[in-house]
Short mmCIF file of C-alpha atoms in Angstrom, two decimals:
data_model
loop_
_atom_site.label_atom_id
_atom_site.label_comp_id
_atom_site.label_asym_id
_atom_site.label_seq_id
_atom_site.Cartn_x
_atom_site.Cartn_y
_atom_site.Cartn_z
CA UNK A 1 -11.82 37.00 12.14
CA UNK A 2 -13.47 38.37 15.29
CA UNK A 3 -13.73 35.41 17.67
CA UNK A 4 -14.93 37.05 20.85
CA UNK A 5 -16.07 40.44 22.13
CA UNK A 6 -16.18 41.07 25.87
CA UNK A 7 -17.73 44.30 27.15
CA UNK A 8 -17.94 45.51 30.71
CA UNK A 9 -19.53 48.69 32.07
CA UNK A 10 -20.06 50.47 28.75
CA UNK A 11 -23.11 52.80 28.91
CA UNK A 12 -26.06 50.41 29.44
CA UNK A 13 -24.04 47.21 29.11
CA UNK A 14 -23.03 45.80 32.49
CA UNK A 15 -21.26 42.68 31.25
CA UNK A 16 -21.35 40.83 27.93
CA UNK A 17 -19.22 38.13 26.40
CA UNK A 18 -20.12 37.24 22.80
CA UNK A 19 -18.56 34.44 20.74
CA UNK A 20 -18.57 34.81 16.95
CA UNK A 21 -17.74 32.52 14.05
CA UNK A 22 -17.35 32.79 10.29
CA UNK A 23 -20.36 33.64 8.13
CA UNK A 24 -23.18 36.16 8.49
CA UNK A 25 -24.38 37.30 11.92
CA UNK A 26 -27.49 39.48 12.23
CA UNK A 27 -27.99 41.84 15.18
CA UNK A 28 -31.57 43.02 15.63
CA UNK A 29 -33.65 44.72 18.27
CA UNK A 30 -36.01 47.57 18.97
CA UNK A 31 -34.87 51.09 18.17
CA UNK A 32 -32.89 52.40 21.14
CA UNK A 33 -32.08 48.93 22.46
CA UNK A 34 -28.36 49.60 22.27
CA UNK A 35 -27.14 48.28 18.93
CA UNK A 36 -24.95 51.35 18.47
CA UNK A 37 -23.40 50.74 21.90
CA UNK A 38 -22.19 47.37 20.68
CA UNK A 39 -20.50 48.91 17.64
CA UNK A 40 -19.09 51.80 19.69
CA UNK A 41 -17.57 49.25 22.06
CA UNK A 42 -15.87 47.38 19.23
CA UNK A 43 -14.69 50.69 17.77
CA UNK A 44 -13.17 51.57 21.14
CA UNK A 45 -11.13 48.36 21.12
CA UNK A 46 -9.95 49.24 17.61
CA UNK A 47 -8.57 52.64 18.59
CA UNK A 48 -11.56 54.99 18.39
CA UNK A 49 -11.46 58.16 20.49
CA UNK A 50 -12.09 57.46 24.17
CA UNK A 51 -14.97 59.28 25.83
CA UNK A 52 -15.68 59.12 29.55
CA UNK A 53 -19.37 59.24 28.64
CA UNK A 54 -19.05 55.60 27.56
CA UNK A 55 -18.42 54.49 31.17
CA UNK A 56 -21.57 53.09 32.77
CA UNK A 57 -22.98 55.31 35.48
CA UNK A 58 -21.51 54.37 38.87
CA UNK A 59 -18.64 52.33 37.38
CA UNK A 60 -14.97 53.29 37.75
CA UNK A 61 -14.02 52.23 34.25
CA UNK A 62 -15.23 50.60 31.05
CA UNK A 63 -13.34 47.65 29.54
CA UNK A 64 -13.67 46.23 26.03
CA UNK A 65 -11.68 43.18 24.89
CA UNK A 66 -11.74 41.89 21.32
CA UNK A 67 -10.14 38.57 20.38
CA UNK A 68 -9.21 37.82 16.77
CA UNK A 69 -8.09 34.65 15.06
CA UNK A 70 -5.45 35.39 12.41
CA UNK A 71 -4.28 33.42 9.41
CA UNK A 72 -0.54 32.82 9.16
CA UNK A 73 -0.19 35.43 6.41
CA UNK A 74 -2.40 38.12 7.94
CA UNK A 75 -0.90 41.64 7.64
CA UNK A 76 -1.41 42.14 11.38
CA UNK A 77 1.60 39.89 12.01
CA UNK A 78 3.89 42.38 10.26
CA UNK A 79 2.43 45.26 12.30
CA UNK A 80 2.98 43.32 15.52
CA UNK A 81 6.55 42.44 14.53
CA UNK A 82 7.37 46.07 13.79
CA UNK A 83 6.25 46.95 17.31
CA UNK A 84 8.01 44.05 19.03
CA UNK A 85 4.75 42.25 19.86
CA UNK A 86 4.97 39.07 17.78
CA UNK A 87 2.22 36.58 18.52
CA UNK A 88 2.97 32.89 18.85
CA UNK A 89 1.86 30.82 15.81
CA UNK A 90 -1.74 29.79 16.22
CA UNK A 91 -2.29 32.11 19.18
CA UNK A 92 -5.14 34.67 18.98
CA UNK A 93 -4.64 38.42 18.88
CA UNK A 94 -6.20 40.11 21.91
CA UNK A 95 -6.74 43.88 22.00
CA UNK A 96 -8.07 45.57 25.12
CA UNK A 97 -9.12 49.14 25.83
CA UNK A 98 -9.83 50.59 29.26
CA UNK A 99 -11.56 53.95 29.67
CA UNK A 100 -11.73 55.48 33.13
CA UNK A 101 -14.59 57.57 34.41
CA UNK A 102 -12.22 60.54 34.71
CA UNK A 103 -11.44 60.37 30.97
CA UNK A 104 -8.10 58.57 30.99
CA UNK A 105 -7.59 55.48 28.86
CA UNK A 106 -5.14 52.63 28.41
CA UNK A 107 -4.61 50.15 25.59
CA UNK A 108 -3.16 46.63 25.53
CA UNK A 109 -2.19 44.21 22.77
CA UNK A 110 -1.75 40.60 23.90
CA UNK A 111 -1.71 41.89 27.49
CA UNK A 112 1.21 44.23 26.77
CA UNK A 113 0.76 48.03 27.05
CA UNK A 114 0.38 49.65 23.65
CA UNK A 115 -0.47 52.99 22.10
CA UNK A 116 -3.89 53.80 20.72
CA UNK A 117 -2.23 54.47 17.35
CA UNK A 118 -1.19 50.81 17.25
CA UNK A 119 -4.78 49.73 17.91
CA UNK A 120 -5.95 51.89 15.01
CA UNK A 121 -3.27 50.46 12.72
CA UNK A 122 -4.21 46.91 13.64
CA UNK A 123 -7.92 47.67 13.47
CA UNK A 124 -7.67 48.94 9.91
CA UNK A 125 -6.63 45.48 8.76
CA UNK A 126 -8.90 43.53 11.09
CA UNK A 127 -12.35 45.08 10.74
CA UNK A 128 -14.17 47.21 8.18
CA UNK A 129 -17.13 49.13 9.60
CA UNK A 130 -19.54 50.49 7.01
CA UNK A 131 -22.16 52.83 8.30
CA UNK A 132 -24.32 55.55 6.79
CA UNK A 133 -21.87 58.25 7.78
CA UNK A 134 -18.67 56.27 7.46
CA UNK A 135 -15.83 58.22 5.79
CA UNK A 136 -13.32 55.36 5.76
CA UNK A 137 -12.95 52.17 3.76
CA UNK A 138 -14.48 52.31 0.32
CA UNK A 139 -15.51 55.95 0.69
CA UNK A 140 -11.91 57.07 1.15
CA UNK A 141 -10.34 57.60 -2.28
CA UNK A 142 -6.88 56.87 -0.91
CA UNK A 143 -7.66 53.17 -0.92
CA UNK A 144 -9.34 52.97 -4.33
CA UNK A 145 -6.16 52.35 -6.33
CA UNK A 146 -5.17 49.36 -4.19
CA UNK A 147 -8.71 47.95 -4.44
CA UNK A 148 -8.70 48.23 -8.22
CA UNK A 149 -5.25 46.59 -8.40
CA UNK A 150 -6.42 43.71 -6.24
CA UNK A 151 -9.61 43.33 -8.32
CA UNK A 152 -7.59 43.22 -11.55
CA UNK A 153 -4.87 41.01 -10.01
CA UNK A 154 -2.32 43.49 -11.32
CA UNK A 155 1.41 43.09 -10.75
CA UNK A 156 2.11 46.29 -8.84
CA UNK A 157 5.19 44.73 -7.23
CA UNK A 158 7.04 44.67 -10.57
CA UNK A 159 6.33 48.37 -11.06
CA UNK A 160 7.52 49.05 -7.52
CA UNK A 161 10.78 47.19 -8.18
CA UNK A 162 11.31 49.13 -11.43
CA UNK A 163 10.62 52.39 -9.61
CA UNK A 164 13.14 51.58 -6.88
CA UNK A 165 15.79 50.75 -9.49
CA UNK A 166 15.09 54.04 -11.26
CA UNK A 167 15.18 55.97 -7.98
CA UNK A 168 18.49 54.32 -7.04
CA UNK A 169 19.98 55.14 -10.46
CA UNK A 170 18.83 58.74 -10.23
CA UNK A 171 20.23 58.98 -6.71
CA UNK A 172 23.63 57.66 -7.82
CA UNK A 173 23.64 60.07 -10.76
CA UNK A 174 22.72 63.06 -8.58
CA UNK A 175 25.43 62.18 -6.08
CA UNK A 176 28.02 61.78 -8.83
CA UNK A 177 27.04 65.13 -10.32
CA UNK A 178 27.26 66.82 -6.95
CA UNK A 179 30.69 65.33 -6.29
CA UNK A 180 31.90 66.24 -9.76
CA UNK A 181 30.59 69.81 -9.47
CA UNK A 182 32.32 70.22 -6.13
CA UNK A 183 35.53 68.75 -7.54
CA UNK A 184 35.42 70.94 -10.64
CA UNK A 185 35.19 74.03 -8.48
CA UNK A 186 38.61 73.06 -7.09
CA UNK A 187 40.10 71.93 -10.40
CA UNK A 188 42.35 74.99 -10.97
CA UNK A 189 43.63 74.83 -7.41
CA UNK A 190 44.22 71.08 -7.72
CA UNK A 191 46.24 71.51 -10.92
CA UNK A 192 48.42 74.15 -9.25
CA UNK A 193 48.88 72.17 -6.03
CA UNK A 194 49.76 68.95 -7.84
CA UNK A 195 52.27 70.76 -10.09
CA UNK A 196 53.86 72.50 -7.11
CA UNK A 197 54.18 69.30 -5.10
CA UNK A 198 55.40 67.32 -8.10
CA UNK A 199 58.16 69.89 -8.66
CA UNK A 200 59.12 69.83 -4.98
CA UNK A 201 59.08 65.98 -4.92
CA UNK A 202 59.01 65.64 -1.12
CA UNK A 203 59.97 62.33 0.46
CA UNK A 204 58.86 60.83 3.77
CA UNK A 205 61.47 61.50 6.50
CA UNK A 206 63.31 64.04 4.36
CA UNK A 207 62.71 67.00 6.65
CA UNK A 208 64.07 65.19 9.73
CA UNK A 209 67.19 63.99 7.85
CA UNK A 210 67.93 67.48 6.54
CA UNK A 211 67.42 69.04 9.98
CA UNK A 212 69.82 66.53 11.52
CA UNK A 213 72.44 67.16 8.82
CA UNK A 214 72.11 70.91 9.26
CA UNK A 215 72.48 70.61 13.05
CA UNK A 216 75.67 68.55 12.58
CA UNK A 217 77.20 71.11 10.25
CA UNK A 218 76.34 73.90 12.68
CA UNK A 219 78.01 71.99 15.50
CA UNK A 220 81.05 71.36 13.29
CA UNK A 221 81.41 75.10 12.66
CA UNK A 222 81.48 75.73 16.40
CA UNK A 223 83.99 72.90 17.10
CA UNK A 224 86.32 73.36 14.09
CA UNK A 225 89.13 75.16 16.01
CA UNK A 226 89.21 72.66 18.88
CA UNK A 227 89.19 69.72 16.52
CA UNK A 228 92.07 71.20 14.51
CA UNK A 229 94.14 71.71 17.69
CA UNK A 230 93.53 68.11 18.81
CA UNK A 231 94.43 66.84 15.33
CA UNK A 232 97.71 68.83 15.55
CA UNK A 233 98.57 67.12 18.85
CA UNK A 234 98.18 63.75 17.16
CA UNK A 235 99.75 64.53 13.79
CA UNK A 236 103.44 64.75 12.73
CA UNK A 237 106.74 63.34 14.04
CA UNK A 238 106.33 65.25 17.26
CA UNK A 239 102.72 64.24 17.79
CA UNK A 240 101.38 62.16 20.66
CA UNK A 241 101.16 58.91 18.74
CA UNK A 242 104.70 59.26 17.35
CA UNK A 243 106.06 59.95 20.86
CA UNK A 244 104.30 56.87 22.24
CA UNK A 245 105.75 54.71 19.48
CA UNK A 246 109.26 56.10 20.10
CA UNK A 247 108.99 55.42 23.84
CA UNK A 248 107.75 51.91 23.10
CA UNK A 249 110.76 51.10 20.94
CA UNK A 250 113.21 52.18 23.69
CA UNK A 251 111.33 50.34 26.39
CA UNK A 252 111.24 47.19 24.28
CA UNK A 253 115.06 46.99 24.47
CA UNK A 254 115.09 46.79 28.29
CA UNK A 255 111.76 45.14 29.06
CA UNK A 256 113.34 41.72 29.58
CA UNK A 257 115.49 43.00 32.44
CA UNK A 258 112.58 43.25 34.88
CA UNK A 259 109.01 42.00 35.06
CA UNK A 260 107.64 45.43 35.83
CA UNK A 261 109.30 46.81 32.70
CA UNK A 262 107.51 44.11 30.69
CA UNK A 263 104.23 45.23 32.30
CA UNK A 264 105.02 48.80 31.39
CA UNK A 265 105.70 47.81 27.78
CA UNK A 266 102.36 45.95 27.54
CA UNK A 267 100.48 48.95 28.90
CA UNK A 268 102.31 51.23 26.48
CA UNK A 269 101.33 48.98 23.55
CA UNK A 270 97.71 49.22 24.61
CA UNK A 271 98.02 52.98 24.87
CA UNK A 272 99.42 53.17 21.34
CA UNK A 273 96.47 51.12 20.01
CA UNK A 274 93.94 53.32 21.86
CA UNK A 275 95.71 56.47 20.64
CA UNK A 276 95.55 55.24 17.06
CA UNK A 277 91.82 54.48 17.49
CA UNK A 278 91.30 57.92 18.95
CA UNK A 279 93.15 59.51 16.04
CA UNK A 280 90.98 57.58 13.53
CA UNK A 281 87.75 58.48 15.36
CA UNK A 282 88.86 62.09 15.49
CA UNK A 283 89.42 62.11 11.75
CA UNK A 284 85.95 60.60 11.16
CA UNK A 285 84.32 63.11 13.47
CA UNK A 286 86.12 65.98 11.85
CA UNK A 287 84.95 64.80 8.44
CA UNK A 288 81.35 64.43 9.65
CA UNK A 289 81.34 67.87 11.21
CA UNK A 290 83.21 69.52 8.42
CA UNK A 291 81.44 72.81 7.66
CA UNK A 292 80.45 73.29 3.97
CA UNK A 293 78.80 76.70 3.48
CA UNK A 294 77.28 75.76 0.11
CA UNK A 295 75.76 72.51 1.39
CA UNK A 296 74.43 74.31 4.44
CA UNK A 297 72.78 76.89 2.19
CA UNK A 298 71.17 74.10 0.10
CA UNK A 299 69.84 72.47 3.23
CA UNK A 300 68.43 75.74 4.57
CA UNK A 301 66.68 76.44 1.27
CA UNK A 302 65.18 72.95 1.05
CA UNK A 303 63.93 73.04 4.62
CA UNK A 304 62.36 76.44 4.03
CA UNK A 305 60.49 75.14 0.97
CA UNK A 306 59.32 71.94 2.66
CA UNK A 307 58.10 73.67 5.80
CA UNK A 308 56.51 76.54 3.89
CA UNK A 309 54.40 74.26 1.66
CA UNK A 310 53.53 72.09 4.68
CA UNK A 311 52.16 75.17 6.48
CA UNK A 312 50.28 76.17 3.33
CA UNK A 313 48.49 72.80 3.21
CA UNK A 314 48.24 72.53 7.00
CA UNK A 315 50.06 69.23 7.20
CA UNK A 316 53.35 67.99 8.62
CA UNK A 317 56.35 68.03 6.22
CA UNK A 318 56.49 64.23 6.36
CA UNK A 319 52.86 64.13 5.09
CA UNK A 320 53.58 66.11 1.93
CA UNK A 321 54.38 63.05 -0.16
CA UNK A 322 51.08 61.41 0.80
CA UNK A 323 49.23 64.68 0.17
CA UNK A 324 50.72 64.89 -3.29
CA UNK A 325 49.47 61.39 -4.08
CA UNK A 326 45.99 62.15 -2.67
CA UNK A 327 45.61 65.37 -4.66
CA UNK A 328 46.80 63.69 -7.83
CA UNK A 329 44.28 60.85 -7.28
CA UNK A 330 41.54 63.42 -6.64
CA UNK A 331 42.32 65.13 -9.91
CA UNK A 332 42.33 61.78 -11.67
CA UNK A 333 38.91 61.00 -10.22
CA UNK A 334 37.56 64.22 -11.68
CA UNK A 335 38.73 63.15 -15.10
CA UNK A 336 37.40 59.62 -14.56
CA UNK A 337 34.19 61.00 -13.07
CA UNK A 338 33.32 62.80 -16.25
CA UNK A 339 33.40 59.49 -18.06
CA UNK A 340 31.54 57.69 -15.25
CA UNK A 341 28.88 60.41 -15.27
CA UNK A 342 28.02 59.54 -18.83
CA UNK A 343 27.60 55.90 -17.82
CA UNK A 344 25.40 56.77 -14.83
CA UNK A 345 23.29 59.04 -17.02
CA UNK A 346 22.72 56.19 -19.44
CA UNK A 347 21.83 53.83 -16.58
CA UNK A 348 19.31 56.30 -15.13
CA UNK A 349 17.76 56.83 -18.54
CA UNK A 350 17.44 53.08 -19.08
CA UNK A 351 15.94 52.62 -15.60
CA UNK A 352 13.39 55.37 -16.27
CA UNK A 353 12.47 53.79 -19.60
CA UNK A 354 11.98 50.43 -17.89
CA UNK A 355 9.82 52.02 -15.18
CA UNK A 356 7.73 53.91 -17.71
CA UNK A 357 7.15 50.72 -19.68
CA UNK A 358 6.11 48.81 -16.54
CA UNK A 359 3.93 51.70 -15.35
CA UNK A 360 2.30 52.01 -18.77
CA UNK A 361 1.45 48.31 -18.69
CA UNK A 362 -0.01 48.77 -15.20
CA UNK A 363 -2.06 51.75 -16.41
CA UNK A 364 -3.44 49.66 -19.28
CA UNK A 365 -4.30 46.91 -16.83
CA UNK A 366 -6.03 49.38 -14.54
CA UNK A 367 -8.16 50.77 -17.35
CA UNK A 368 -9.16 47.25 -18.39
CA UNK A 369 -9.90 46.29 -14.76
CA UNK A 370 -11.84 49.53 -14.29
CA UNK A 371 -14.12 48.66 -17.20
CA UNK A 372 -14.77 45.21 -15.73
CA UNK A 373 -15.38 46.64 -12.25
CA UNK A 374 -17.80 49.26 -13.63
CA UNK A 375 -19.75 46.50 -15.36
CA UNK A 376 -19.77 44.33 -12.22
CA UNK A 377 -21.03 47.18 -10.04
CA UNK A 378 -23.63 48.20 -12.63
CA UNK A 379 -25.05 44.69 -12.50
CA UNK A 380 -25.55 45.04 -8.75
CA UNK A 381 -27.23 48.48 -8.74
CA UNK A 382 -30.71 47.72 -10.11
CA UNK A 383 -31.55 44.97 -7.58
CA UNK A 384 -30.51 47.41 -4.81
CA UNK A 385 -32.98 50.08 -6.05
CA UNK A 386 -30.14 52.11 -7.55
CA UNK A 387 -31.10 51.48 -11.18
CA UNK A 388 -31.00 55.22 -12.02
CA UNK A 389 -27.47 55.53 -10.68
CA UNK A 390 -24.25 55.16 -12.60
CA UNK A 391 -20.86 54.14 -11.31
CA UNK A 392 -17.45 54.64 -12.85
CA UNK A 393 -13.84 54.08 -11.92
CA UNK A 394 -11.69 57.07 -12.85
CA UNK A 395 -8.12 56.27 -13.88
CA UNK A 396 -6.16 59.45 -14.59
CA UNK A 397 -2.43 60.11 -15.07
CA UNK A 398 -0.57 61.76 -12.23
CA UNK A 399 1.91 64.59 -12.51
CA UNK A 400 5.44 63.20 -12.85
CA UNK A 401 6.28 64.54 -9.39
CA UNK A 402 3.69 62.13 -7.99
CA UNK A 403 4.92 59.00 -9.76
CA UNK A 404 5.98 56.25 -7.43
CA UNK A 405 6.11 52.56 -6.67
CA UNK A 406 2.33 52.52 -7.15
CA UNK A 407 2.64 53.66 -10.77
CA UNK A 408 1.51 56.82 -12.52
CA UNK A 409 -2.25 56.80 -11.97
CA UNK A 410 -4.84 58.38 -9.72
CA UNK A 411 -7.80 56.08 -9.12
CA UNK A 412 -11.14 57.11 -7.66
CA UNK A 413 -14.64 55.66 -7.58
CA UNK A 414 -17.38 58.09 -8.61
CA UNK A 415 -21.17 57.92 -8.90
CA UNK A 416 -24.02 59.84 -10.43
CA UNK A 417 -27.28 59.10 -8.63
CA UNK A 418 -29.68 60.55 -11.19
CA UNK A 419 -29.84 60.57 -15.01
CA UNK A 420 -28.00 63.56 -16.39
CA UNK A 421 -26.36 64.36 -13.05
CA UNK A 422 -22.57 64.79 -13.04
CA UNK A 423 -20.29 62.19 -11.52
CA UNK A 424 -18.84 62.99 -8.10
CA UNK A 425 -17.00 61.15 -5.30
CA UNK A 426 -19.06 58.67 -3.27
CA UNK A 427 -19.13 60.65 -0.04
CA UNK A 428 -20.18 63.92 -1.71
CA UNK A 429 -23.19 62.77 -3.66
CA UNK A 430 -24.78 59.72 -2.03
CA UNK A 431 -27.35 59.92 0.75
CA UNK A 432 -26.94 57.68 3.79
CA UNK A 433 -29.03 54.80 2.45
CA UNK A 434 -27.69 55.10 -1.06
CA UNK A 435 -24.12 55.19 0.18
CA UNK A 436 -24.55 52.00 2.19
CA UNK A 437 -26.04 50.19 -0.81
CA UNK A 438 -23.30 51.49 -3.11
CA UNK A 439 -20.75 50.16 -0.66
CA UNK A 440 -22.50 46.80 -0.67
CA UNK A 441 -22.55 46.72 -4.47
CA UNK A 442 -18.85 47.55 -4.54
CA UNK A 443 -18.07 44.98 -1.90
CA UNK A 444 -19.87 42.29 -3.86
CA UNK A 445 -18.05 43.27 -7.06
CA UNK A 446 -14.72 43.39 -5.23
CA UNK A 447 -15.30 40.23 -3.23
CA UNK A 448 -12.40 38.33 -4.75
CA UNK A 449 -10.06 41.28 -4.14
CA UNK A 450 -10.16 40.52 -0.43
CA UNK A 451 -10.22 42.95 2.47
CA UNK A 452 -10.45 42.84 6.23
CA UNK A 453 -11.42 39.48 7.68
CA UNK A 454 -14.43 41.00 9.44
CA UNK A 455 -16.92 43.44 7.93
CA UNK A 456 -19.68 45.22 9.81
CA UNK A 457 -22.64 46.83 8.05
CA UNK A 458 -24.65 49.20 10.23
CA UNK A 459 -28.29 49.52 9.09
CA UNK A 460 -27.41 49.15 5.42
CA UNK A 461 -31.09 48.40 4.74
CA UNK A 462 -32.50 51.59 6.26
CA UNK A 463 -35.40 52.99 4.23
CA UNK A 464 -35.83 49.98 1.95
CA UNK A 465 -37.92 46.85 2.09
CA UNK A 466 -39.41 44.07 0.07
CA UNK A 467 -37.41 42.99 -2.97
CA UNK A 468 -34.59 45.47 -2.26
CA UNK A 469 -34.16 44.17 1.27
CA UNK A 470 -34.13 40.63 -0.10
CA UNK A 471 -31.46 41.63 -2.63
CA UNK A 472 -29.39 43.17 0.16
CA UNK A 473 -29.72 40.02 2.24
CA UNK A 474 -28.76 37.79 -0.68
CA UNK A 475 -25.64 39.84 -1.38
CA UNK A 476 -24.62 39.95 2.24
CA UNK A 477 -24.91 36.18 2.41
CA UNK A 478 -22.79 35.89 -0.70
CA UNK A 479 -20.12 38.12 0.82
CA UNK A 480 -20.20 36.09 4.03
CA UNK A 481 -19.03 33.04 2.11
CA UNK A 482 -15.61 34.70 1.93
CA UNK A 483 -15.57 36.89 5.04
CA UNK A 484 -17.10 37.23 8.46
CA UNK A 485 -20.02 39.70 8.37
CA UNK A 486 -21.88 41.33 11.25
CA UNK A 487 -25.02 43.19 10.16
CA UNK A 488 -27.08 45.53 12.30
CA UNK A 489 -30.45 45.40 10.60
CA UNK A 490 -34.14 46.28 10.85
CA UNK A 491 -34.98 44.16 7.81
CA UNK A 492 -36.48 40.68 8.33
CA UNK A 493 -35.33 39.69 4.83
CA UNK A 494 -31.72 40.44 5.81
CA UNK A 495 -31.97 38.84 9.25
CA UNK A 496 -33.38 35.65 7.71
CA UNK A 497 -30.21 35.24 5.62
CA UNK A 498 -27.94 35.10 8.67
CA UNK A 499 -26.38 31.91 10.00
CA UNK A 500 -26.66 33.27 13.56
CA UNK A 501 -29.11 35.78 14.97
CA UNK A 502 -28.44 37.99 18.00
CA UNK A 503 -31.16 39.93 19.78
CA UNK A 504 -30.22 43.20 21.45
CA UNK A 505 -32.71 44.15 24.14
CA UNK A 506 -33.02 46.82 26.81
CA UNK A 507 -34.62 46.10 30.19
CA UNK A 508 -35.43 48.29 33.20
CA UNK A 509 -35.89 46.87 36.69
CA UNK A 510 -37.13 50.11 38.20
CA UNK A 511 -33.68 51.26 39.23
CA UNK A 512 -31.21 50.41 36.49
CA UNK A 513 -31.55 50.12 32.70
CA UNK A 514 -29.44 47.41 31.12
CA UNK A 515 -28.73 46.27 27.55
CA UNK A 516 -28.33 42.56 26.92
CA UNK A 517 -27.45 40.48 23.84
CA UNK A 518 -28.69 36.93 23.35
CA UNK A 519 -28.14 34.34 20.64
CA UNK A 520 -31.51 33.14 19.36
CA UNK A 521 -32.42 29.54 18.75
CA UNK A 522 -34.62 28.63 15.78
CA UNK A 523 -37.90 29.23 17.61
CA UNK A 524 -36.85 32.53 19.11
CA UNK A 525 -35.38 33.59 15.82
CA UNK A 526 -38.68 32.97 13.98
CA UNK A 527 -40.46 34.98 16.65
CA UNK A 528 -38.03 37.92 16.31
CA UNK A 529 -38.35 37.97 12.52
CA UNK A 530 -42.12 37.85 12.91
CA UNK A 531 -41.89 40.86 15.24
CA UNK A 532 -39.80 42.69 12.65
CA UNK A 533 -42.50 41.93 10.07
CA UNK A 534 -45.59 42.87 12.09
CA UNK A 535 -44.49 45.34 14.70
CA UNK A 536 -45.58 45.36 18.34
CA UNK A 537 -48.22 42.62 18.00
CA UNK A 538 -46.90 39.40 16.49
CA UNK A 539 -49.60 37.74 14.38
CA UNK A 540 -49.92 34.21 13.10
CA UNK A 541 -49.57 35.52 9.58
CA UNK A 542 -46.29 37.21 10.57
CA UNK A 543 -45.02 33.96 12.05
CA UNK A 544 -45.92 32.10 8.87
CA UNK A 545 -44.16 34.72 6.76
CA UNK A 546 -41.11 34.53 9.03
CA UNK A 547 -41.01 30.77 8.58
CA UNK A 548 -41.16 31.17 4.80
CA UNK A 549 -38.27 33.71 4.87
CA UNK A 550 -36.18 31.32 6.92
CA UNK A 551 -36.92 28.45 4.58
CA UNK A 552 -35.92 30.47 1.50
CA UNK A 553 -32.72 31.62 3.18
#
């Protein structure tokens, strides 16, 4: 709900601060007094295009501040949260627009800099402005489906959930098909690669072990002659070890004759032990380095195969075993994927069937709600001097490519203003006055469907009077029981229905022309309604008639 509107230096308005409340407010005044300036100012705060011509002559800038009181569940909270501007619970929402004389503008939300696009997004949920040339709100067919759904209290959320499940199932199926198609393109290569690697049977670390064994055999080939010569020095009765043993036996017979001989014998014993160890180590080394031409050829062949296939697959030889497992698993997934694809296809089909059933139920509900809405609007047309007009709600199926979370229907409000005339969209067939009254009739019929917390009707009663004006006033008052309404009017019947009455006046002091807005008390209000009834000269009869209008209201 709009709680306050502060305007400074906008065209003829020097400074205004207006406090509003729930219910119906009427704004009246002489033609040219500045009623449109008031609405232009509010529109500026709600993101309308900035124009330096709005800045009062001689002023550096124009400033408009609108303060709104929001319910805890108002959609504006979500918009603020998305933009990192959450309002404290119970705190008002304050939007401010500054337009400089040089054409620049700035916008603020709760005293934080914001983009004009954010003001427009917030404004769409805060205020509905219905004028004779308005192309938004009810005139815009894009919002008709949501209005009909709200009027019929239809469960669109269930259809949206079914659509998202169907979309997710179709997405999973498409991805699985894409993966399977890509895998099938490689199927022949996979079969060959897996067979080749299975036959080779590579093992982790095999290449390094074979290379080490081959290097040892190659070293053994180079050292074979030297090793044989050393073995000859050790072996036989004339070898080094045998000579040491023979010397030890002789020395053992005389070692007791002198301490140094005993020392010599001990050293000789140690030498024999070391020589025996050396002979054993030499034998082991000779065996390890023994050159086997056949084994070397096997090793060379195996290494060639391992390294060749590793180069082919652009991996290290040690990674071949893992590659073989990966390729085999990939081939298995292809085979499993064909079975899984059938399951995903069935899931997508079931999800589509569920969506179609939910959407069909929604379509039925929309057609039933459309019939009730048409009847409700028809009941409002005759009192508004639109008895020759016809209204209908068109519910048509959409092309499958346009199906979505909203269902499968296109919804649009159409009218025919004269008997026998074809139906057409609201904006294309209704004149300014007719359009405003059609909007009012729709608003009354859709009252329980909700809408913005504040609605503004700009001269909805233009060109009508008497009983029609009274009917307009009665319907506006009825709407105001659910929403805050501001009505710019020239009709005394409408003004009399308001809970509060504001007078917009223009004054000239010889130098400067200013527009002012004043809340009228009961006496001043009767006088203003009498002026609206009689014109320039307010008569006693006009005052009496004004009093009667106020009593009836």
